[in-house]
């Protein structure tokens, strides 16, 4: 079996565009020459990779399998060139990143201009959602995740600490009092995210207390919790990076500061379990890690 890298690249583009002629034009090939290259590739592989009609082409079952391998081969070659050349301009392609909505908006999106200036041949797709989904199945290169990671086959790299604290608006505390112990939270209005009905807190003596909570406002979105606590509804559990500016201005006040919110959280970059980290993923992970040092 023998075929060249250009034929693999042509096949990937044809599968992406749904047209061999259009893909060939990008490589300076006529429709006939492009078709002949694809046919030669199929002969070398021993399977039909593309179904052809007069209007378009589509992947065969074998083509779907081969496409994933072809993309990986191309990426590995690009990574090898990057390692040899040590040239930022050699890092190219599409980088697909998933992140929680609040974190991505506050700590990823603002740095995109700088990152893209450093790596001008990269393009970034940033998907923001508070839902956790399978990044492999959905075709993402990496995800930025917060919390205590569940066991999985994904490769994870810690980027920064992510301490959480309990906060409230000063006016709320003036009206309803400041809790002195976790048990006092039962008498307070707490902002609830999802199905939370308790907060675990580690006391100065090391014991862990499961504090029961309740309140009039429930939401699935972290940013809505922030807006709710700023409006004075009650006490919220928040990551420090989300509300640091509000603490600095005095609009929010930390409570039960002698207690540590459990489990302790970190910020991670997670990626599919391939042996080698793609150069574009490595570049972004190192870039974001440097930006997040101030959060640790």
mmCIF file of C-alpha atoms in Angstrom:
data_model
loop_
_atom_site.group_PDB
_atom_site.id
_atom_site.type_symbol
_atom_site.label_atom_id
_atom_site.label_comp_id
_atom_site.label_asym_id
_atom_site.label_seq_id
_atom_site.Cartn_x
_atom_site.Cartn_y
_atom_site.Cartn_z
ATOM 1 C CA UNK A 1 0.000 0.000 0.000
ATOM 2 C CA UNK A 2 1.362 3.434 -0.919
ATOM 3 C CA UNK A 3 -0.170 6.894 -1.140
ATOM 4 C CA UNK A 4 1.098 10.391 -0.509
ATOM 5 C CA UNK A 5 0.118 12.994 2.062
ATOM 6 C CA UNK A 6 -1.368 15.271 -0.601
ATOM 7 C CA UNK A 7 -3.867 12.561 -1.565
ATOM 8 C CA UNK A 8 -4.936 12.261 2.072
ATOM 9 C CA UNK A 9 -5.357 16.039 2.320
ATOM 10 C CA UNK A 10 -7.359 16.046 -0.922
ATOM 11 C CA UNK A 11 -9.622 13.262 0.373
ATOM 12 C CA UNK A 12 -10.245 15.114 3.660
ATOM 13 C CA UNK A 13 -11.152 18.333 1.818
ATOM 14 C CA UNK A 14 -13.402 16.489 -0.642
ATOM 15 C CA UNK A 15 -15.222 14.819 2.255
ATOM 16 C CA UNK A 16 -15.562 18.184 4.019
ATOM 17 C CA UNK A 17 -16.766 20.108 0.966
ATOM 18 C CA UNK A 18 -18.846 17.291 -0.507
ATOM 19 C CA UNK A 19 -17.252 17.898 -3.901
ATOM 20 C CA UNK A 20 -14.068 16.521 -5.440
ATOM 21 C CA UNK A 21 -13.810 19.321 -8.009
ATOM 22 C CA UNK A 22 -13.947 22.087 -5.382
ATOM 23 C CA UNK A 23 -11.361 20.281 -3.269
ATOM 24 C CA UNK A 24 -9.120 19.815 -6.298
ATOM 25 C CA UNK A 25 -9.286 23.519 -7.113
ATOM 26 C CA UNK A 26 -7.836 24.323 -3.684
ATOM 27 C CA UNK A 27 -4.836 22.167 -4.582
ATOM 28 C CA UNK A 28 -4.465 23.546 -8.126
ATOM 29 C CA UNK A 29 -5.860 20.355 -9.675
ATOM 30 C CA UNK A 30 -8.461 19.945 -12.378
ATOM 31 C CA UNK A 31 -11.603 17.960 -11.555
ATOM 32 C CA UNK A 32 -10.284 15.061 -13.613
ATOM 33 C CA UNK A 33 -6.887 15.050 -11.894
ATOM 34 C CA UNK A 34 -8.497 15.302 -8.459
ATOM 35 C CA UNK A 35 -10.831 12.391 -9.240
ATOM 36 C CA UNK A 36 -7.901 10.305 -10.439
ATOM 37 C CA UNK A 37 -6.029 10.975 -7.192
ATOM 38 C CA UNK A 38 -9.034 9.916 -5.115
ATOM 39 C CA UNK A 39 -9.467 6.774 -7.217
ATOM 40 C CA UNK A 40 -5.780 5.934 -6.752
ATOM 41 C CA UNK A 41 -6.168 6.412 -3.008
ATOM 42 C CA UNK A 42 -9.216 4.116 -2.937
ATOM 43 C CA UNK A 43 -7.267 1.514 -4.928
ATOM 44 C CA UNK A 44 -4.377 1.702 -2.437
ATOM 45 C CA UNK A 45 -6.749 1.420 0.528
ATOM 46 C CA UNK A 46 -8.770 -1.341 -1.096
ATOM 47 C CA UNK A 47 -12.167 0.239 -0.458
ATOM 48 C CA UNK A 48 -14.512 2.829 -1.922
ATOM 49 C CA UNK A 49 -14.206 5.887 0.298
ATOM 50 C CA UNK A 50 -16.627 8.264 -1.433
ATOM 51 C CA UNK A 51 -20.034 7.727 -3.020
ATOM 52 C CA UNK A 52 -20.321 9.899 -6.108
ATOM 53 C CA UNK A 53 -23.374 11.461 -7.734
ATOM 54 C CA UNK A 54 -23.589 14.086 -10.460
ATOM 55 C CA UNK A 55 -24.080 16.785 -7.813
ATOM 56 C CA UNK A 56 -22.039 15.785 -4.796
ATOM 57 C CA UNK A 57 -20.018 13.113 -3.020
ATOM 58 C CA UNK A 58 -20.590 11.553 0.380
ATOM 59 C CA UNK A 59 -18.611 9.272 2.624
ATOM 60 C CA UNK A 60 -19.071 5.537 2.437
ATOM 61 C CA UNK A 61 -19.033 3.526 5.650
ATOM 62 C CA UNK A 62 -15.370 2.720 5.009
ATOM 63 C CA UNK A 63 -14.752 6.353 4.157
ATOM 64 C CA UNK A 64 -16.071 7.499 7.533
ATOM 65 C CA UNK A 65 -13.621 5.206 9.293
ATOM 66 C CA UNK A 66 -10.722 6.209 7.036
ATOM 67 C CA UNK A 67 -11.468 9.932 7.393
ATOM 68 C CA UNK A 68 -10.729 9.939 11.118
ATOM 69 C CA UNK A 69 -7.407 8.190 10.526
ATOM 70 C CA UNK A 70 -6.524 10.484 7.622
ATOM 71 C CA UNK A 71 -7.118 13.581 9.757
ATOM 72 C CA UNK A 72 -4.965 12.133 12.509
ATOM 73 C CA UNK A 73 -2.134 11.323 10.088
ATOM 74 C CA UNK A 74 -2.202 14.879 8.710
ATOM 75 C CA UNK A 75 -2.231 16.354 12.224
ATOM 76 C CA UNK A 76 0.690 14.152 13.280
ATOM 77 C CA UNK A 77 2.728 15.266 10.286
ATOM 78 C CA UNK A 78 1.920 18.917 11.050
ATOM 79 C CA UNK A 79 2.907 18.377 14.673
ATOM 80 C CA UNK A 80 6.181 16.778 13.610
ATOM 81 C CA UNK A 81 6.966 19.734 11.366
ATOM 82 C CA UNK A 82 6.117 22.123 14.171
ATOM 83 C CA UNK A 83 8.412 20.305 16.595
ATOM 84 C CA UNK A 84 11.248 20.448 14.095
ATOM 85 C CA UNK A 85 10.665 24.004 12.934
ATOM 86 C CA UNK A 86 9.753 25.536 16.338
ATOM 87 C CA UNK A 87 7.741 28.034 14.347
ATOM 88 C CA UNK A 88 4.430 29.443 15.532
ATOM 89 C CA UNK A 89 3.317 30.003 11.946
ATOM 90 C CA UNK A 90 3.637 26.245 11.379
ATOM 91 C CA UNK A 91 0.851 25.608 13.897
ATOM 92 C CA UNK A 92 -2.279 25.718 11.797
ATOM 93 C CA UNK A 93 -5.753 24.319 11.396
ATOM 94 C CA UNK A 94 -8.960 24.494 13.416
ATOM 95 C CA UNK A 95 -8.969 24.372 17.211
ATOM 96 C CA UNK A 96 -12.298 23.418 18.792
ATOM 97 C CA UNK A 97 -12.602 24.312 22.485
ATOM 98 C CA UNK A 98 -15.467 23.702 24.910
ATOM 99 C CA UNK A 99 -15.853 25.579 28.184
ATOM 100 C CA UNK A 100 -18.414 26.530 30.789
ATOM 101 C CA UNK A 101 -20.257 29.692 29.783
ATOM 102 C CA UNK A 102 -19.075 31.986 32.582
ATOM 103 C CA UNK A 103 -15.456 30.903 32.546
ATOM 104 C CA UNK A 104 -15.179 31.015 28.769
ATOM 105 C CA UNK A 105 -16.728 34.451 28.566
ATOM 106 C CA UNK A 106 -14.557 35.903 31.337
ATOM 107 C CA UNK A 107 -11.223 34.115 30.940
ATOM 108 C CA UNK A 108 -10.968 32.695 27.421
ATOM 109 C CA UNK A 109 -12.776 34.995 24.987
ATOM 110 C CA UNK A 110 -10.956 38.170 26.168
ATOM 111 C CA UNK A 111 -7.587 36.571 25.311
ATOM 112 C CA UNK A 112 -8.519 35.293 21.852
ATOM 113 C CA UNK A 113 -7.173 38.299 19.958
ATOM 114 C CA UNK A 114 -3.748 37.859 21.558
ATOM 115 C CA UNK A 115 -3.727 34.099 20.979
ATOM 116 C CA UNK A 116 -4.712 34.423 17.312
ATOM 117 C CA UNK A 117 -2.061 37.082 16.807
ATOM 118 C CA UNK A 118 0.552 34.676 18.195
ATOM 119 C CA UNK A 119 -0.752 31.842 15.993
ATOM 120 C CA UNK A 120 -2.010 33.502 12.791
ATOM 121 C CA UNK A 121 -2.627 30.226 10.939
ATOM 122 C CA UNK A 122 -5.010 28.876 13.572
ATOM 123 C CA UNK A 123 -8.743 29.398 13.739
ATOM 124 C CA UNK A 124 -10.662 28.840 16.989
ATOM 125 C CA UNK A 125 -14.199 27.614 17.583
ATOM 126 C CA UNK A 126 -15.190 28.298 21.198
ATOM 127 C CA UNK A 127 -18.329 26.513 22.405
ATOM 128 C CA UNK A 128 -19.705 27.864 25.691
ATOM 129 C CA UNK A 129 -22.191 25.831 27.713
ATOM 130 C CA UNK A 130 -22.727 24.812 31.322
ATOM 131 C CA UNK A 131 -23.648 21.316 30.098
ATOM 132 C CA UNK A 132 -20.945 18.642 30.268
ATOM 133 C CA UNK A 133 -20.833 16.472 27.151
ATOM 134 C CA UNK A 134 -18.581 13.937 25.427
ATOM 135 C CA UNK A 135 -15.867 15.976 23.707
ATOM 136 C CA UNK A 136 -14.656 12.982 21.676
ATOM 137 C CA UNK A 137 -18.101 12.204 20.292
ATOM 138 C CA UNK A 138 -18.685 15.884 19.513
ATOM 139 C CA UNK A 139 -15.324 16.435 17.845
ATOM 140 C CA UNK A 140 -13.674 18.857 20.276
ATOM 141 C CA UNK A 141 -9.910 19.112 20.631
ATOM 142 C CA UNK A 142 -10.109 20.014 24.295
ATOM 143 C CA UNK A 143 -12.393 21.273 27.031
ATOM 144 C CA UNK A 144 -11.730 23.571 29.969
ATOM 145 C CA UNK A 145 -13.444 22.026 32.963
ATOM 146 C CA UNK A 146 -13.818 23.118 36.548
ATOM 147 C CA UNK A 147 -14.275 20.934 39.555
ATOM 148 C CA UNK A 148 -13.175 17.526 40.758
ATOM 149 C CA UNK A 149 -12.841 15.386 37.637
ATOM 150 C CA UNK A 150 -14.643 12.076 37.449
ATOM 151 C CA UNK A 151 -12.557 9.070 36.319
ATOM 152 C CA UNK A 152 -12.382 8.862 32.510
ATOM 153 C CA UNK A 153 -10.042 8.039 29.645
ATOM 154 C CA UNK A 154 -9.545 11.749 28.897
ATOM 155 C CA UNK A 155 -6.108 13.270 29.406
ATOM 156 C CA UNK A 156 -6.215 16.080 31.974
ATOM 157 C CA UNK A 157 -3.798 18.868 32.855
ATOM 158 C CA UNK A 158 -4.342 21.131 35.850
ATOM 159 C CA UNK A 159 -4.126 24.807 34.893
ATOM 160 C CA UNK A 160 -5.005 26.534 38.171
ATOM 161 C CA UNK A 161 -6.713 26.220 41.545
ATOM 162 C CA UNK A 162 -10.405 27.094 41.655
ATOM 163 C CA UNK A 163 -11.400 27.859 45.263
ATOM 164 C CA UNK A 164 -15.079 28.390 46.025
ATOM 165 C CA UNK A 165 -16.510 30.592 48.756
ATOM 166 C CA UNK A 166 -19.879 31.606 50.183
ATOM 167 C CA UNK A 167 -20.927 35.190 49.484
ATOM 168 C CA UNK A 168 -23.875 37.509 49.959
ATOM 169 C CA UNK A 169 -24.794 41.120 49.403
ATOM 170 C CA UNK A 170 -24.079 43.293 52.442
ATOM 171 C CA UNK A 171 -27.664 44.561 52.473
ATOM 172 C CA UNK A 172 -28.946 40.988 52.703
ATOM 173 C CA UNK A 173 -26.694 40.277 55.692
ATOM 174 C CA UNK A 174 -27.787 43.505 57.365
ATOM 175 C CA UNK A 175 -31.408 42.398 57.071
ATOM 176 C CA UNK A 176 -31.105 38.693 57.878
ATOM 177 C CA UNK A 177 -27.868 38.426 59.848
ATOM 178 C CA UNK A 178 -24.500 36.844 59.087
ATOM 179 C CA UNK A 179 -24.206 33.053 59.556
ATOM 180 C CA UNK A 180 -21.669 32.103 62.226
ATOM 181 C CA UNK A 181 -21.641 28.351 61.515
ATOM 182 C CA UNK A 182 -22.784 26.049 58.673
ATOM 183 C CA UNK A 183 -25.842 25.109 60.730
ATOM 184 C CA UNK A 184 -27.010 28.731 60.472
ATOM 185 C CA UNK A 185 -27.432 28.338 56.688
ATOM 186 C CA UNK A 186 -30.685 26.432 57.246
ATOM 187 C CA UNK A 187 -32.301 29.675 58.420
ATOM 188 C CA UNK A 188 -31.069 31.635 55.391
ATOM 189 C CA UNK A 189 -32.200 32.051 51.805
ATOM 190 C CA UNK A 190 -29.618 30.337 49.605
ATOM 191 C CA UNK A 191 -29.311 30.436 45.842
ATOM 192 C CA UNK A 192 -29.623 26.926 44.469
ATOM 193 C CA UNK A 193 -28.021 25.693 41.274
ATOM 194 C CA UNK A 194 -29.570 22.591 39.763
ATOM 195 C CA UNK A 195 -30.558 19.979 42.322
ATOM 196 C CA UNK A 196 -28.247 21.151 45.127
ATOM 197 C CA UNK A 197 -29.787 20.891 48.549
ATOM 198 C CA UNK A 198 -26.637 20.911 50.662
ATOM 199 C CA UNK A 199 -23.146 22.397 50.714
ATOM 200 C CA UNK A 200 -20.194 20.502 52.150
ATOM 201 C CA UNK A 201 -17.820 22.606 54.265
ATOM 202 C CA UNK A 202 -14.588 21.604 55.985
ATOM 203 C CA UNK A 203 -14.226 23.111 59.449
ATOM 204 C CA UNK A 204 -10.935 24.412 60.890
ATOM 205 C CA UNK A 205 -10.622 21.150 62.873
ATOM 206 C CA UNK A 206 -10.752 19.132 59.626
ATOM 207 C CA UNK A 207 -14.267 17.762 60.051
ATOM 208 C CA UNK A 208 -16.624 17.966 57.062
ATOM 209 C CA UNK A 209 -20.116 19.337 57.612
ATOM 210 C CA UNK A 210 -23.016 18.718 55.239
ATOM 211 C CA UNK A 211 -24.967 21.966 55.537
ATOM 212 C CA UNK A 212 -28.604 21.803 54.416
ATOM 213 C CA UNK A 213 -29.742 24.697 52.221
ATOM 214 C CA UNK A 214 -32.966 25.998 50.726
ATOM 215 C CA UNK A 215 -34.085 29.139 48.977
ATOM 216 C CA UNK A 216 -36.588 30.795 46.642
ATOM 217 C CA UNK A 217 -34.374 30.883 43.517
ATOM 218 C CA UNK A 218 -33.180 27.827 41.551
ATOM 219 C CA UNK A 219 -31.257 28.001 38.274
ATOM 220 C CA UNK A 220 -29.081 25.806 36.080
ATOM 221 C CA UNK A 221 -26.742 28.625 34.975
ATOM 222 C CA UNK A 222 -23.745 29.860 36.967
ATOM 223 C CA UNK A 223 -24.101 33.412 35.689
ATOM 224 C CA UNK A 224 -27.708 33.505 36.872
ATOM 225 C CA UNK A 225 -26.526 32.593 40.376
ATOM 226 C CA UNK A 226 -24.124 35.544 40.244
ATOM 227 C CA UNK A 227 -26.856 37.920 39.146
ATOM 228 C CA UNK A 228 -29.155 36.562 41.838
ATOM 229 C CA UNK A 229 -26.704 37.073 44.680
ATOM 230 C CA UNK A 230 -25.875 40.571 43.407
ATOM 231 C CA UNK A 231 -29.583 41.413 43.488
ATOM 232 C CA UNK A 232 -29.703 40.491 47.174
ATOM 233 C CA UNK A 233 -31.720 37.259 47.080
ATOM 234 C CA UNK A 234 -29.501 35.462 49.584
ATOM 235 C CA UNK A 235 -26.260 33.518 50.043
ATOM 236 C CA UNK A 236 -24.519 31.854 47.109
ATOM 237 C CA UNK A 237 -21.638 29.443 46.612
ATOM 238 C CA UNK A 238 -19.333 30.856 43.930
ATOM 239 C CA UNK A 239 -15.862 30.374 42.458
ATOM 240 C CA UNK A 240 -13.586 33.213 43.509
ATOM 241 C CA UNK A 241 -12.685 34.065 39.914
ATOM 242 C CA UNK A 242 -16.372 34.713 39.156
ATOM 243 C CA UNK A 243 -16.916 37.329 41.840
ATOM 244 C CA UNK A 244 -13.447 38.686 42.702
ATOM 245 C CA UNK A 245 -14.271 42.139 41.309
ATOM 246 C CA UNK A 246 -17.474 42.285 43.386
ATOM 247 C CA UNK A 247 -15.553 41.327 46.530
ATOM 248 C CA UNK A 248 -12.968 44.011 45.784
ATOM 249 C CA UNK A 249 -15.657 46.665 45.329
ATOM 250 C CA UNK A 250 -17.511 45.585 48.463
ATOM 251 C CA UNK A 251 -20.742 44.783 46.647
ATOM 252 C CA UNK A 252 -20.413 41.192 47.875
ATOM 253 C CA UNK A 253 -19.133 39.948 51.230
ATOM 254 C CA UNK A 254 -17.616 36.533 51.958
ATOM 255 C CA UNK A 255 -19.198 34.584 54.812
ATOM 256 C CA UNK A 256 -18.035 31.588 56.858
ATOM 257 C CA UNK A 257 -14.485 32.345 55.761
ATOM 258 C CA UNK A 258 -12.990 29.928 58.315
ATOM 259 C CA UNK A 259 -14.593 27.044 56.415
ATOM 260 C CA UNK A 260 -13.413 25.535 53.098
ATOM 261 C CA UNK A 261 -16.003 24.600 50.483
ATOM 262 C CA UNK A 262 -15.694 20.928 49.560
ATOM 263 C CA UNK A 263 -14.751 19.254 47.369
ATOM 264 C CA UNK A 264 -11.877 21.546 46.491
ATOM 265 C CA UNK A 265 -11.950 22.478 42.818
ATOM 266 C CA UNK A 266 -9.309 22.991 40.134
ATOM 267 C CA UNK A 267 -9.348 24.243 36.547
ATOM 268 C CA UNK A 268 -8.343 21.573 34.023
ATOM 269 C CA UNK A 269 -7.690 21.276 30.321
ATOM 270 C CA UNK A 270 -8.938 17.875 29.183
ATOM 271 C CA UNK A 271 -8.416 16.326 25.763
ATOM 272 C CA UNK A 272 -9.065 13.041 23.941
ATOM 273 C CA UNK A 273 -6.821 10.147 24.988
ATOM 274 C CA UNK A 274 -4.368 10.184 22.070
ATOM 275 C CA UNK A 275 -0.717 9.442 22.814
ATOM 276 C CA UNK A 276 0.601 12.754 21.479
ATOM 277 C CA UNK A 277 -0.794 16.180 22.267
ATOM 278 C CA UNK A 278 -1.528 18.045 18.995
ATOM 279 C CA UNK A 279 0.631 21.149 18.686
ATOM 280 C CA UNK A 280 -2.407 23.447 18.455
ATOM 281 C CA UNK A 281 -3.784 21.995 21.713
ATOM 282 C CA UNK A 282 -0.414 22.274 23.437
ATOM 283 C CA UNK A 283 -0.050 25.887 22.294
ATOM 284 C CA UNK A 284 -3.443 26.907 23.649
ATOM 285 C CA UNK A 285 -3.067 24.989 26.908
ATOM 286 C CA UNK A 286 0.258 26.644 27.669
ATOM 287 C CA UNK A 287 -1.092 30.048 26.653
ATOM 288 C CA UNK A 288 -4.182 29.787 28.872
ATOM 289 C CA UNK A 289 -2.193 28.290 31.741
ATOM 290 C CA UNK A 290 0.038 31.361 31.763
ATOM 291 C CA UNK A 291 -3.010 33.642 31.812
ATOM 292 C CA UNK A 292 -4.518 31.751 34.735
ATOM 293 C CA UNK A 293 -1.478 31.887 37.013
ATOM 294 C CA UNK A 294 -2.972 34.962 38.647
ATOM 295 C CA UNK A 295 -6.013 32.874 39.671
ATOM 296 C CA UNK A 296 -3.923 30.328 41.592
#
